[in-house]
Amino acid sequence: MGRTSARGGGAANGRGGGAANGRGGGAASGRGGGAGILRRTVARNRGRLTIGTALLAVHQIAETMVPVAIGIIVGRAISTGDTDALVISVLGLAALFLVLTAAWRMGARFIVFAMQNEAHLLRVEVAGRILHPRGVRTDLRSGELLTVSTSDADREAWILDVIPRIVAALVAAVASAVTLLVIDVPLGLAVLIGTPVILGLMQLAAPLITRRATAAQAATARASGSATDLVSGLRPLRGLGAERAAAARYRGASGEALRSTLHAAKATGIFVGTSVTVSALLAVGVAGVAGWFALQGRITIGELITVVGLSQFIIEPLGTLARMPGFLATARASADRLALVLDADPMVPAGSQSLPPRVTLELADVSYRSLRGLDLRAHPGELVGVLAHRPQDAEALAHLLSGHVAPDDHGGTVTVGGVHLADIDLAQARGAVLVEPHNTDLFAGTVGSNVVAGSPDADHTEVRRALTASAAVDVVDAHPDGLDLPVTDRGASLSGGQRQRVALARALLSQAPVLVLHDPTTAVDAVTEQAIAEGISRLRHGVNGHEAPERVHTTVLITSSPALLAVADRVLVLDEGRVVREGTHSDLATADENYRKVVLR
């Protein structure tokens, strides 16, 4: 196959994305799974794939003709001493090389373009499904989703390299066999019969290779997910002194990935080695028989040279065919992995009902994760504080209100403005209820671009008010670049407190009717925390007649901060998944000893 065997998709080394490990809503959803994704890839690239495959087939035919041309030159020009025939033959050989080179370069260009374009389309499609407001029903972790949207998208596109390689290799084998048939029937039959036998033996081991490649990719994806979670949670881990435990967990996942990869590589190596050896023995046998025929005078010296050349050449396409099951196994495993996301059902329904201008947030008898029969109501214009004695209750409440929980995944009802959250038009639901989680990230760009990310039409005055209310104005005013202060990915260039304040400013600028803030001040000092508490109250609820013209916004503060709870109209105390106490901050601090221990520590 010449140069075709060294380029293209890459080896099936078992690394990268994971396989369809049965988690999530993917291939089991009845939408085609990995096989359907592969078929779609071939269908939407059929134009470039067809042209590229045809050109690579021409390249293989031309390469097959090279030993034929050399044999003719030896037999008809060199042996006879015919100078004119030699010149013409050399020119013909040069033209043949020109054809095979041009066909290879143009064919490879079509194939590589199709592969890269398909990988791009898959990356965009997977990212779109992951980021879609309705969410995606899968329990793949964030690190695994990252692997699916990158490595698996690239490896699934290998199918566009596998097909041309298989077709070109088969063309080379058939062309060689036909040429040998013309020279001598037994030699041609040896190749025509031997090639299918070798391919049949290869297919016997293909399922084993696929299973091992699938397991290796799944283990690698789990290790990638563990690494992503470890890096993103490095600061809290350091605070808890849990670095060693986390590192040990990652070493275990990485070791499992290594063992699975080596297991798959061992199977692939044995398979390829055996196949190549058998193919080489076939070629050597053909060359040996041809030599015997030449000694008997059954074929000419020129034909012997052709046969020997073809027997050497045919080793490469047969070797390519031997390697293709590994490529195909990797592409199929990645396609199955992609199907876990692309075939998954949406997490929440689309909804169609609209909301009134003033909305009430109400949870009735809600059970979700650690929540058990929770009742909670927040009226328009009310600032409600929520103190959870158990962190898991706070996490569950914030996640439930985010709108990323399917209706059948929780008990009870969650309504906004009297309408079930699942029945609200998705755009209105996202605009009406905004949850700012405890762990939030910033995007690469500037402070200004992060603050206005959800409110691109906000004017300078509105931005300034949000910055002031969140105390992020200090971050802007302390730097010469102001709002143009660069921010690296995930806000790594800012301190924890700065990131928290910029993210809070972004949430406040949205002016969502219902804003849920989960521990928005854990990384700031007490003075800044007091300023933020007053800023939130003033901006959203018009304390003392400032900022907000009327009390129309509803704010829920899930926190144990005394400064934030002090500005709340009332505070709900959660324990064992339900509301156990209710009152103002001052009343609870006076009457509830447990409340004092948690809040006034």
Coordinates of C-alpha atoms in Angstrom, one line a residue:
M1 CA 0.0 0.0 0.0
G2 CA 3.1 2.3 0.1
R3 CA 2.4 5.5 1.9
T4 CA -1.2 4.9 2.7
S5 CA -0.3 2.6 5.6
A6 CA 1.6 5.3 7.5
R7 CA -1.0 8.1 7.4
G8 CA -4.5 8.8 8.4
G9 CA -6.4 8.1 11.5
G10 CA -3.7 6.6 13.7
A11 CA -3.3 3.3 15.4
A12 CA -5.9 1.5 17.4
N13 CA -4.0 1.8 20.6
G14 CA -7.0 1.6 22.9
R15 CA -6.4 5.0 24.3
G16 CA -8.8 7.9 24.4
G17 CA -12.5 8.2 24.9
G18 CA -14.3 5.2 26.5
A19 CA -16.6 2.7 25.2
A20 CA -20.2 2.3 25.7
N21 CA -20.1 1.2 29.3
G22 CA -23.8 0.9 29.7
R23 CA -24.2 4.2 31.6
G24 CA -26.4 7.0 30.7
G25 CA -29.2 7.0 28.1
G26 CA -27.1 6.4 25.0
A27 CA -27.3 3.4 22.8
A28 CA -30.1 1.8 24.7
S29 CA -32.5 4.6 23.6
G30 CA -33.3 2.9 20.3
R31 CA -31.9 5.6 18.1
G32 CA -29.2 3.6 16.3
G33 CA -26.4 3.7 18.9
G34 CA -22.8 3.6 17.8
A35 CA -23.6 1.8 14.5
G36 CA -26.1 4.5 13.6
I37 CA -23.6 7.2 14.3
L38 CA -21.1 5.5 12.1
R39 CA -23.6 5.1 9.3
R40 CA -24.5 8.8 9.5
T41 CA -20.9 9.7 9.4
V42 CA -20.4 7.7 6.2
A43 CA -23.6 9.1 4.7
R44 CA -22.9 12.8 5.2
N45 CA -19.3 12.5 3.9
R46 CA -20.2 10.1 1.0
G47 CA -19.0 12.7 -1.6
R48 CA -15.5 13.2 -0.4
L49 CA -15.3 9.6 0.8
T50 CA -16.2 8.2 -2.6
I51 CA -13.7 10.5 -4.4
G52 CA -11.0 9.8 -1.9
T53 CA -11.5 6.1 -2.0
A54 CA -11.5 6.0 -5.8
L55 CA -8.3 7.9 -5.9
L56 CA -6.6 5.7 -3.3
A57 CA -7.8 2.7 -5.3
V58 CA -6.2 4.2 -8.4
H59 CA -3.0 4.7 -6.4
Q60 CA -3.0 1.0 -5.4
I61 CA -3.6 -0.2 -9.0
A62 CA -0.7 2.0 -10.1
E63 CA 1.5 0.6 -7.4
T64 CA 0.5 -2.9 -8.5
M65 CA 1.6 -2.1 -12.0
V66 CA 5.1 -1.0 -10.9
P67 CA 6.6 -4.5 -10.6
V68 CA 4.7 -5.4 -13.8
A69 CA 6.3 -2.5 -15.6
I70 CA 9.7 -3.5 -14.3
G71 CA 9.2 -7.0 -15.4
I72 CA 8.3 -5.8 -18.9
I73 CA 11.3 -3.6 -19.0
V74 CA 13.6 -6.4 -18.1
G75 CA 11.9 -8.9 -20.5
R76 CA 11.5 -6.7 -23.5
A77 CA 14.2 -4.0 -23.3
I78 CA 17.1 -5.1 -21.1
S79 CA 17.2 -8.8 -22.1
T80 CA 16.9 -7.9 -25.8
G81 CA 19.1 -4.8 -25.7
D82 CA 16.5 -2.7 -27.4
T83 CA 17.4 0.9 -26.5
D84 CA 14.2 2.5 -28.0
A85 CA 12.1 0.1 -26.0
L86 CA 14.1 0.9 -22.8
V87 CA 13.6 4.7 -23.3
I88 CA 9.9 4.3 -23.9
S89 CA 9.6 1.9 -20.9
V90 CA 11.4 4.2 -18.6
L91 CA 9.1 7.1 -19.7
G92 CA 6.1 4.9 -19.1
L93 CA 7.4 4.0 -15.6
A94 CA 7.9 7.7 -14.8
A95 CA 4.3 8.4 -15.9
L96 CA 3.1 5.5 -13.8
F97 CA 4.8 7.0 -10.7
L98 CA 3.3 10.4 -11.5
V99 CA -0.2 8.9 -11.6
L100 CA 0.3 7.0 -8.3
T101 CA 1.8 10.0 -6.5
A102 CA -0.9 12.4 -7.7
A103 CA -3.7 9.9 -6.9
W104 CA -2.3 9.4 -3.4
R105 CA -1.9 13.1 -2.6
M106 CA -5.4 14.1 -3.9
G107 CA -7.1 11.1 -2.4
A108 CA -5.5 11.6 1.0
R109 CA -6.5 15.3 0.9
F110 CA -10.2 14.3 0.4
I111 CA -10.0 11.7 3.2
V112 CA -8.2 13.9 5.7
F113 CA -10.5 16.8 5.1
A114 CA -13.6 14.6 5.6
M115 CA -12.1 13.2 8.8
Q116 CA -11.3 16.6 10.3
N117 CA -14.6 18.1 9.2
E118 CA -16.6 15.2 10.7
A119 CA -14.6 15.4 14.0
H120 CA -15.4 19.1 14.2
L121 CA -19.1 18.5 13.5
L122 CA -19.2 15.8 16.2
R123 CA -17.4 18.0 18.7
V124 CA -19.9 20.8 18.1
E125 CA -22.9 18.5 18.2
V126 CA -21.8 16.8 21.5
A127 CA -21.0 20.2 23.1
G128 CA -24.4 21.4 22.0
R129 CA -26.2 18.5 23.6
I130 CA -24.2 18.9 26.8
L131 CA -24.9 22.6 27.0
H132 CA -28.5 22.5 25.8
P133 CA -30.9 24.2 28.3
R134 CA -32.9 21.0 28.6
G135 CA -29.8 19.1 29.6
V136 CA -29.0 15.5 28.7
R137 CA -29.9 12.4 30.7
T138 CA -26.6 10.7 31.4
D139 CA -24.6 9.9 34.5
L140 CA -21.2 10.4 32.7
R141 CA -19.0 12.7 34.8
S142 CA -17.8 16.0 33.5
G143 CA -14.3 14.6 32.8
E144 CA -15.9 11.7 30.8
L145 CA -18.1 14.2 28.9
L146 CA -15.0 16.1 28.0
T147 CA -13.4 12.9 26.7
V148 CA -16.5 12.1 24.6
S149 CA -16.5 15.6 23.0
T150 CA -12.8 15.5 22.1
S151 CA -11.0 12.2 21.9
D152 CA -14.1 10.1 21.0
A153 CA -15.2 12.6 18.3
D154 CA -11.8 12.3 16.7
R155 CA -11.6 8.6 16.9
E156 CA -15.1 8.0 15.6
A157 CA -14.1 9.9 12.4
W158 CA -11.4 7.3 11.8
I159 CA -14.2 5.3 10.1
L160 CA -13.6 7.7 7.1
D161 CA -10.0 6.5 7.0
V162 CA -10.8 2.8 7.6
I163 CA -13.1 2.4 4.7
P164 CA -10.7 3.8 2.0
R165 CA -7.9 1.7 3.5
I166 CA -9.9 -1.5 3.3
V167 CA -11.1 -0.8 -0.2
A168 CA -7.7 0.2 -1.4
A169 CA -6.1 -2.9 0.2
L170 CA -8.7 -5.2 -1.4
V171 CA -8.1 -3.5 -4.8
A172 CA -4.4 -4.1 -4.5
A173 CA -4.9 -7.8 -3.5
V174 CA -7.3 -8.4 -6.4
A175 CA -5.1 -6.5 -8.9
S176 CA -2.1 -8.6 -7.8
A177 CA -4.1 -11.8 -8.1
V178 CA -5.4 -10.9 -11.6
T179 CA -1.8 -10.1 -12.7
L180 CA -0.5 -13.4 -11.3
L181 CA -3.4 -15.2 -13.1
V182 CA -2.3 -13.7 -16.4
I183 CA 1.3 -14.9 -15.7
D184 CA 0.4 -18.3 -14.3
V185 CA -3.0 -19.6 -13.1
P186 CA -1.8 -21.5 -10.0
L187 CA 0.1 -18.4 -8.8
G188 CA -3.0 -16.3 -9.2
L189 CA -5.3 -18.9 -7.5
A190 CA -2.9 -19.0 -4.6
V191 CA -3.5 -15.3 -3.9
L192 CA -7.2 -15.4 -4.7
I193 CA -7.8 -18.3 -2.3
G194 CA -5.2 -17.4 0.3
T195 CA -6.4 -13.8 0.8
P196 CA -10.0 -14.7 1.7
V197 CA -8.7 -17.4 4.1
I198 CA -6.5 -14.9 5.8
L199 CA -9.4 -12.3 6.0
G200 CA -11.7 -15.0 7.5
L201 CA -9.2 -15.9 10.2
M202 CA -8.8 -12.2 11.0
Q203 CA -12.5 -11.8 11.5
L204 CA -12.6 -14.6 14.1
A205 CA -10.5 -12.5 16.4
A206 CA -12.1 -9.2 15.7
P207 CA -14.8 -9.4 18.4
L208 CA -12.2 -10.1 21.1
I209 CA -10.2 -7.0 19.9
T210 CA -13.3 -4.9 19.9
R211 CA -14.2 -5.9 23.5
R212 CA -10.7 -5.2 24.8
A213 CA -10.5 -1.9 23.0
T214 CA -13.9 -1.0 24.4
A215 CA -12.8 -1.9 28.0
A216 CA -9.6 0.1 27.6
Q217 CA -11.3 3.2 26.3
A218 CA -13.9 3.0 29.2
A219 CA -11.1 2.7 31.8
T220 CA -9.2 5.6 30.2
A221 CA -12.3 7.7 30.2
R222 CA -12.9 7.0 33.9
A223 CA -9.3 8.0 34.6
S224 CA -9.7 11.2 32.6
G225 CA -12.9 12.0 34.5
S226 CA -11.1 11.4 37.8
A227 CA -8.3 13.7 36.8
T228 CA -10.7 16.4 35.8
D229 CA -12.5 16.2 39.1
L230 CA -9.2 16.2 40.9
V231 CA -7.9 19.3 39.2
S232 CA -11.2 21.2 39.5
G233 CA -11.4 20.4 43.2
L234 CA -7.8 20.9 44.1
R235 CA -8.3 24.0 46.3
P236 CA -10.9 22.3 48.6
L237 CA -8.8 19.2 48.7
R238 CA -5.9 21.1 50.0
G239 CA -8.1 22.8 52.5
L240 CA -9.2 19.4 53.8
G241 CA -5.7 17.9 53.6
A242 CA -7.1 15.2 51.4
E243 CA -4.5 15.4 48.6
R244 CA -3.0 12.0 49.3
A245 CA -6.4 10.2 49.4
A246 CA -7.4 11.9 46.1
A247 CA -4.1 11.1 44.5
A248 CA -4.4 7.4 45.6
R249 CA -7.8 7.3 44.0
Y250 CA -6.5 8.7 40.8
R251 CA -3.6 6.3 40.8
G252 CA -6.0 3.4 41.1
A253 CA -8.1 4.6 38.2
S254 CA -5.0 5.3 36.1
G255 CA -3.6 1.9 36.9
E256 CA -6.8 0.2 35.8
A257 CA -6.6 2.2 32.5
L258 CA -3.0 1.1 32.1
R259 CA -3.8 -2.5 32.6
S260 CA -6.8 -2.4 30.3
T261 CA -4.8 -0.6 27.6
L262 CA -1.9 -3.1 27.8
H263 CA -4.4 -6.0 27.7
A264 CA -5.9 -4.6 24.5
A265 CA -2.5 -3.8 23.1
K266 CA -1.4 -7.4 23.8
A267 CA -4.4 -8.9 21.9
T268 CA -4.0 -6.4 19.0
G269 CA -0.2 -7.1 18.8
I270 CA -0.7 -10.9 18.8
F271 CA -3.4 -10.6 16.2
V272 CA -1.5 -8.3 13.9
G273 CA 1.7 -10.2 14.2
T274 CA 0.0 -13.5 13.4
S275 CA -1.8 -12.0 10.4
V276 CA 1.3 -10.3 9.0
T277 CA 3.3 -13.5 9.4
V278 CA 0.7 -15.6 7.6
S279 CA 0.5 -12.9 4.8
A280 CA 4.3 -12.9 4.5
L281 CA 4.4 -16.7 4.3
L282 CA 1.9 -16.6 1.5
A283 CA 4.0 -14.0 -0.3
V284 CA 7.2 -16.0 0.2
G285 CA 5.4 -19.2 -1.0
V286 CA 4.3 -17.4 -4.2
A287 CA 7.8 -16.1 -4.8
G288 CA 9.3 -19.5 -4.2
V289 CA 6.9 -21.3 -6.5
A290 CA 7.6 -18.6 -9.2
G291 CA 11.3 -19.3 -8.9
W292 CA 10.8 -23.0 -9.4
F293 CA 8.6 -22.2 -12.5
A294 CA 11.3 -20.0 -13.9
L295 CA 13.9 -22.7 -13.5
Q296 CA 11.6 -25.0 -15.4
G297 CA 11.2 -22.5 -18.1
R298 CA 7.4 -22.2 -17.4
I299 CA 7.7 -18.4 -16.9
T300 CA 10.3 -15.9 -18.2
I301 CA 12.9 -13.9 -16.2
G302 CA 10.8 -10.8 -16.7
E303 CA 7.7 -12.6 -15.4
L304 CA 9.7 -13.9 -12.4
I305 CA 10.8 -10.4 -11.5
T306 CA 7.1 -9.3 -11.7
V307 CA 6.0 -12.2 -9.5
V308 CA 8.7 -11.5 -6.9
G309 CA 7.9 -7.8 -6.9
L310 CA 4.2 -8.5 -6.5
S311 CA 4.8 -11.0 -3.7
Q312 CA 6.8 -8.4 -1.8
F313 CA 4.2 -5.7 -2.6
I314 CA 1.2 -7.7 -1.5
I315 CA 2.5 -8.1 2.0
E316 CA 1.6 -4.5 2.7
P317 CA -2.1 -4.5 1.7
L318 CA -2.6 -7.8 3.5
G319 CA -0.9 -6.2 6.6
T320 CA -3.2 -3.2 6.3
L321 CA -6.2 -5.5 6.2
A322 CA -4.8 -7.2 9.3
R323 CA -4.6 -3.9 11.2
M324 CA -8.1 -2.6 10.2
P325 CA -10.1 -4.5 12.8
G326 CA -8.2 -2.6 15.5
F327 CA -9.0 0.7 13.8
L328 CA -12.6 -0.3 13.4
A329 CA -12.9 -1.5 17.0
T330 CA -11.6 1.9 18.2
A331 CA -14.0 3.8 15.9
R332 CA -16.9 1.7 17.0
A333 CA -16.2 2.0 20.7
S334 CA -15.9 5.8 20.4
A335 CA -19.2 5.8 18.4
D336 CA -20.9 3.9 21.1
R337 CA -19.5 6.4 23.6
L338 CA -20.8 9.3 21.5
A339 CA -24.2 7.6 21.4
L340 CA -24.4 7.9 25.2
V341 CA -24.7 11.6 24.8
L342 CA -26.2 12.1 21.3
D343 CA -28.9 9.5 21.8
A344 CA -29.7 10.4 25.4
D345 CA -33.1 11.8 26.2
P346 CA -33.3 15.5 27.4
M347 CA -33.2 15.9 31.2
V348 CA -36.2 18.2 31.4
P349 CA -39.2 18.7 29.1
A350 CA -39.5 21.7 26.9
G351 CA -42.7 23.1 28.5
S352 CA -45.0 25.6 26.9
Q353 CA -46.7 27.7 29.5
S354 CA -45.8 31.3 30.2
L355 CA -45.4 33.1 33.5
P356 CA -46.9 36.2 35.0
P357 CA -44.7 39.3 35.8
R358 CA -44.7 38.6 39.5
V359 CA -44.0 35.0 40.5
T360 CA -44.1 32.9 43.7
L361 CA -41.7 30.1 44.1
E362 CA -43.2 27.1 45.9
L363 CA -42.0 23.6 46.8
A364 CA -44.6 21.3 48.2
D365 CA -43.8 17.9 49.9
V366 CA -40.6 17.7 47.8
S367 CA -38.4 14.6 48.1
Y368 CA -35.1 14.7 46.2
R369 CA -31.7 13.2 47.3
S370 CA -31.5 14.1 51.0
L371 CA -34.7 16.2 51.0
R372 CA -37.7 14.6 52.6
G373 CA -41.1 16.2 52.4
L374 CA -39.7 19.8 52.0
D375 CA -42.2 22.6 52.0
L376 CA -40.9 26.1 51.0
R377 CA -42.5 29.2 49.7
A378 CA -40.9 32.5 48.6
H379 CA -43.3 35.4 47.6
P380 CA -42.6 38.1 45.0
G381 CA -40.3 40.8 46.5
E382 CA -39.3 38.5 49.4
L383 CA -35.7 37.8 50.5
V384 CA -35.6 34.4 52.1
G385 CA -32.7 32.9 53.9
V386 CA -32.2 29.1 54.1
L387 CA -29.9 27.6 56.7
A388 CA -29.2 23.9 56.1
H389 CA -27.6 22.0 59.0
R390 CA -26.6 19.3 56.6
P391 CA -24.6 20.4 53.5
Q392 CA -26.2 17.8 51.3
D393 CA -29.6 19.4 51.9
A394 CA -28.3 22.7 50.7
E395 CA -26.8 21.1 47.6
A396 CA -29.9 19.1 46.8
L397 CA -32.1 22.3 47.1
A398 CA -29.9 24.3 44.9
H399 CA -29.7 21.6 42.3
L400 CA -33.4 21.0 42.3
L401 CA -34.2 24.7 41.8
S402 CA -31.6 24.9 38.9
G403 CA -34.2 23.2 36.6
H404 CA -31.7 20.5 35.6
V405 CA -33.7 17.7 37.4
A406 CA -36.2 15.6 35.5
P407 CA -39.7 15.8 36.9
D408 CA -39.8 12.0 37.5
D409 CA -36.5 12.2 39.5
H410 CA -38.1 14.0 42.5
G411 CA -41.3 13.7 44.5
G412 CA -43.7 16.5 45.3
T413 CA -44.1 19.6 43.2
V414 CA -42.0 22.6 42.3
T415 CA -44.0 25.6 40.9
V416 CA -43.2 29.1 39.8
G417 CA -46.1 31.5 39.6
G418 CA -48.4 28.6 40.2
V419 CA -47.1 26.7 37.1
H420 CA -45.1 23.4 37.5
L421 CA -41.5 24.1 36.7
A422 CA -41.5 21.3 34.1
D423 CA -44.5 22.9 32.3
I424 CA -43.0 26.4 31.9
D425 CA -41.6 27.4 28.5
L426 CA -37.9 26.6 28.8
A427 CA -36.7 30.1 27.8
Q428 CA -39.0 31.7 30.4
A429 CA -38.1 29.2 33.0
R430 CA -34.4 29.9 32.6
G431 CA -35.0 33.6 32.7
A432 CA -37.4 33.4 35.6
V433 CA -35.3 31.3 38.0
L434 CA -31.5 31.7 38.1
V435 CA -29.5 29.5 40.5
E436 CA -25.9 30.6 41.1
P437 CA -24.2 27.5 42.5
H438 CA -21.5 27.5 45.2
N439 CA -18.8 26.3 42.8
T440 CA -19.0 28.5 39.7
D441 CA -16.6 29.1 36.9
L442 CA -15.6 32.1 34.8
F443 CA -14.8 32.0 31.1
A444 CA -11.6 33.0 29.4
G445 CA -11.9 36.7 28.4
T446 CA -12.2 39.8 30.6
V447 CA -14.0 40.7 33.8
G448 CA -16.4 42.7 31.7
S449 CA -17.2 39.9 29.3
N450 CA -17.9 37.6 32.2
V451 CA -20.1 40.0 34.0
V452 CA -22.3 40.7 30.9
A453 CA -22.2 37.1 29.7
G454 CA -25.9 36.7 30.4
S455 CA -27.0 40.3 29.9
P456 CA -25.2 41.5 26.7
D457 CA -27.6 44.5 26.4
A458 CA -26.9 45.9 29.9
D459 CA -25.8 49.5 30.0
H460 CA -22.9 50.9 31.9
T461 CA -25.0 52.1 34.8
E462 CA -26.6 48.6 35.3
V463 CA -23.2 47.0 35.2
R464 CA -21.8 49.4 37.7
R465 CA -24.7 48.7 40.1
A466 CA -24.2 45.0 39.9
L467 CA -20.5 45.4 40.5
T468 CA -21.1 47.6 43.5
A469 CA -23.7 45.3 45.0
S470 CA -21.4 42.3 44.7
A471 CA -18.3 44.2 45.9
A472 CA -16.7 43.3 42.6
V473 CA -16.2 47.0 41.9
D474 CA -13.1 46.7 44.0
V475 CA -11.7 44.2 41.6
V476 CA -12.4 46.5 38.6
D477 CA -11.2 49.7 40.2
A478 CA -8.0 48.2 41.7
H479 CA -6.6 47.4 38.2
P480 CA -5.7 49.9 35.4
D481 CA -7.5 47.7 32.8
G482 CA -10.8 47.9 34.8
L483 CA -13.5 45.8 33.1
D484 CA -10.9 44.9 30.5
L485 CA -8.8 43.0 33.1
P486 CA -7.9 39.6 31.4
V487 CA -9.4 36.5 32.9
T488 CA -8.0 33.1 32.1
D489 CA -9.9 29.8 31.7
R490 CA -12.1 29.0 34.7
G491 CA -11.0 32.3 36.3
A492 CA -7.6 30.9 37.4
S493 CA -6.0 34.4 37.1
L494 CA -8.2 35.7 39.9
S495 CA -8.3 34.8 43.5
G496 CA -11.1 32.7 44.9
G497 CA -12.8 35.8 46.4
Q498 CA -12.5 37.8 43.2
R499 CA -14.0 35.0 41.2
Q500 CA -16.9 34.7 43.6
R501 CA -17.6 38.4 43.4
V502 CA -17.4 38.6 39.6
A503 CA -19.7 35.6 39.3
L504 CA -22.2 37.2 41.8
A505 CA -22.1 40.4 39.8
R506 CA -23.0 38.4 36.7
A507 CA -26.0 36.8 38.5
L508 CA -27.2 40.1 39.9
L509 CA -27.0 41.8 36.5
S510 CA -29.4 39.2 35.0
Q511 CA -32.2 40.7 37.2
A512 CA -33.9 37.3 37.3
P513 CA -37.4 37.4 39.0
V514 CA -36.2 34.5 41.2
L515 CA -32.5 34.4 42.1
V516 CA -31.1 31.6 44.2
L517 CA -27.6 32.1 45.6
H518 CA -25.8 29.2 47.3
D519 CA -23.0 30.3 49.6
P520 CA -22.0 33.3 47.5
T521 CA -19.5 34.7 50.1
T522 CA -17.5 31.8 51.4
A523 CA -14.2 33.2 49.9
V524 CA -14.5 36.8 51.1
D525 CA -13.7 38.5 54.4
A526 CA -16.3 39.6 56.9
V527 CA -16.2 43.3 55.9
T528 CA -16.7 42.4 52.2
E529 CA -19.4 39.9 53.2
Q530 CA -21.4 42.6 55.0
A531 CA -21.1 44.9 52.0
I532 CA -22.3 42.2 49.7
A533 CA -25.3 41.4 52.0
E534 CA -26.4 45.0 52.0
G535 CA -25.7 45.3 48.2
I536 CA -27.9 42.3 47.4
S537 CA -30.7 43.6 49.6
R538 CA -30.5 47.1 48.2
L539 CA -30.2 46.1 44.5
R540 CA -32.9 43.5 44.4
H541 CA -35.3 44.6 47.2
G542 CA -34.9 48.4 47.4
V543 CA -34.1 48.6 51.1
N544 CA -34.6 52.2 52.3
G545 CA -36.0 53.1 48.9
H546 CA -32.6 52.8 47.1
E547 CA -32.0 51.1 43.8
A548 CA -35.0 48.8 43.3
P549 CA -38.1 50.9 42.7
E550 CA -40.5 48.2 43.9
R551 CA -40.2 44.8 45.6
V552 CA -40.8 42.5 42.6
H553 CA -37.7 40.3 42.8
T554 CA -37.5 37.1 44.9
T555 CA -34.1 36.1 46.3
V556 CA -33.3 32.9 48.1
L557 CA -30.0 32.8 50.0
I558 CA -28.8 29.3 50.9
T559 CA -26.1 30.1 53.4
S560 CA -24.9 30.0 57.0
S561 CA -23.5 33.6 56.7
P562 CA -24.8 35.7 59.6
A563 CA -24.5 38.9 57.4
L564 CA -26.6 37.4 54.6
L565 CA -29.2 35.9 56.9
A566 CA -29.5 39.1 58.8
V567 CA -30.8 41.0 55.7
A568 CA -33.4 38.2 55.0
D569 CA -37.1 38.9 55.6
R570 CA -37.3 35.4 57.2
V571 CA -35.0 32.4 57.6
L572 CA -35.9 28.8 57.1
V573 CA -33.9 26.2 59.0
L574 CA -33.5 22.8 57.2
D575 CA -32.5 19.6 59.0
E576 CA -33.1 16.0 58.0
G577 CA -34.3 17.2 54.6
R578 CA -37.2 19.4 55.8
V579 CA -38.0 22.8 57.4
V580 CA -37.7 22.5 61.2
R581 CA -37.7 26.2 62.2
E582 CA -38.7 29.5 60.7
G583 CA -38.3 33.1 61.8
T584 CA -36.1 36.2 61.5
H585 CA -32.4 35.9 62.0
S586 CA -32.5 37.8 65.3
D587 CA -35.4 35.7 66.6
L588 CA -33.7 32.4 65.7
A589 CA -30.3 33.6 67.1
T590 CA -32.0 34.3 70.4
A591 CA -34.3 31.2 70.7
D592 CA -32.5 28.4 68.8
E593 CA -29.2 27.2 70.4
N594 CA -28.4 25.0 67.3
Y595 CA -28.9 28.0 65.0
R596 CA -26.5 30.1 67.1
K597 CA -23.8 27.3 67.0
V598 CA -23.9 27.2 63.2
V599 CA -24.4 30.8 62.3
L600 CA -22.7 32.7 65.2
R601 CA -19.7 30.5 65.5

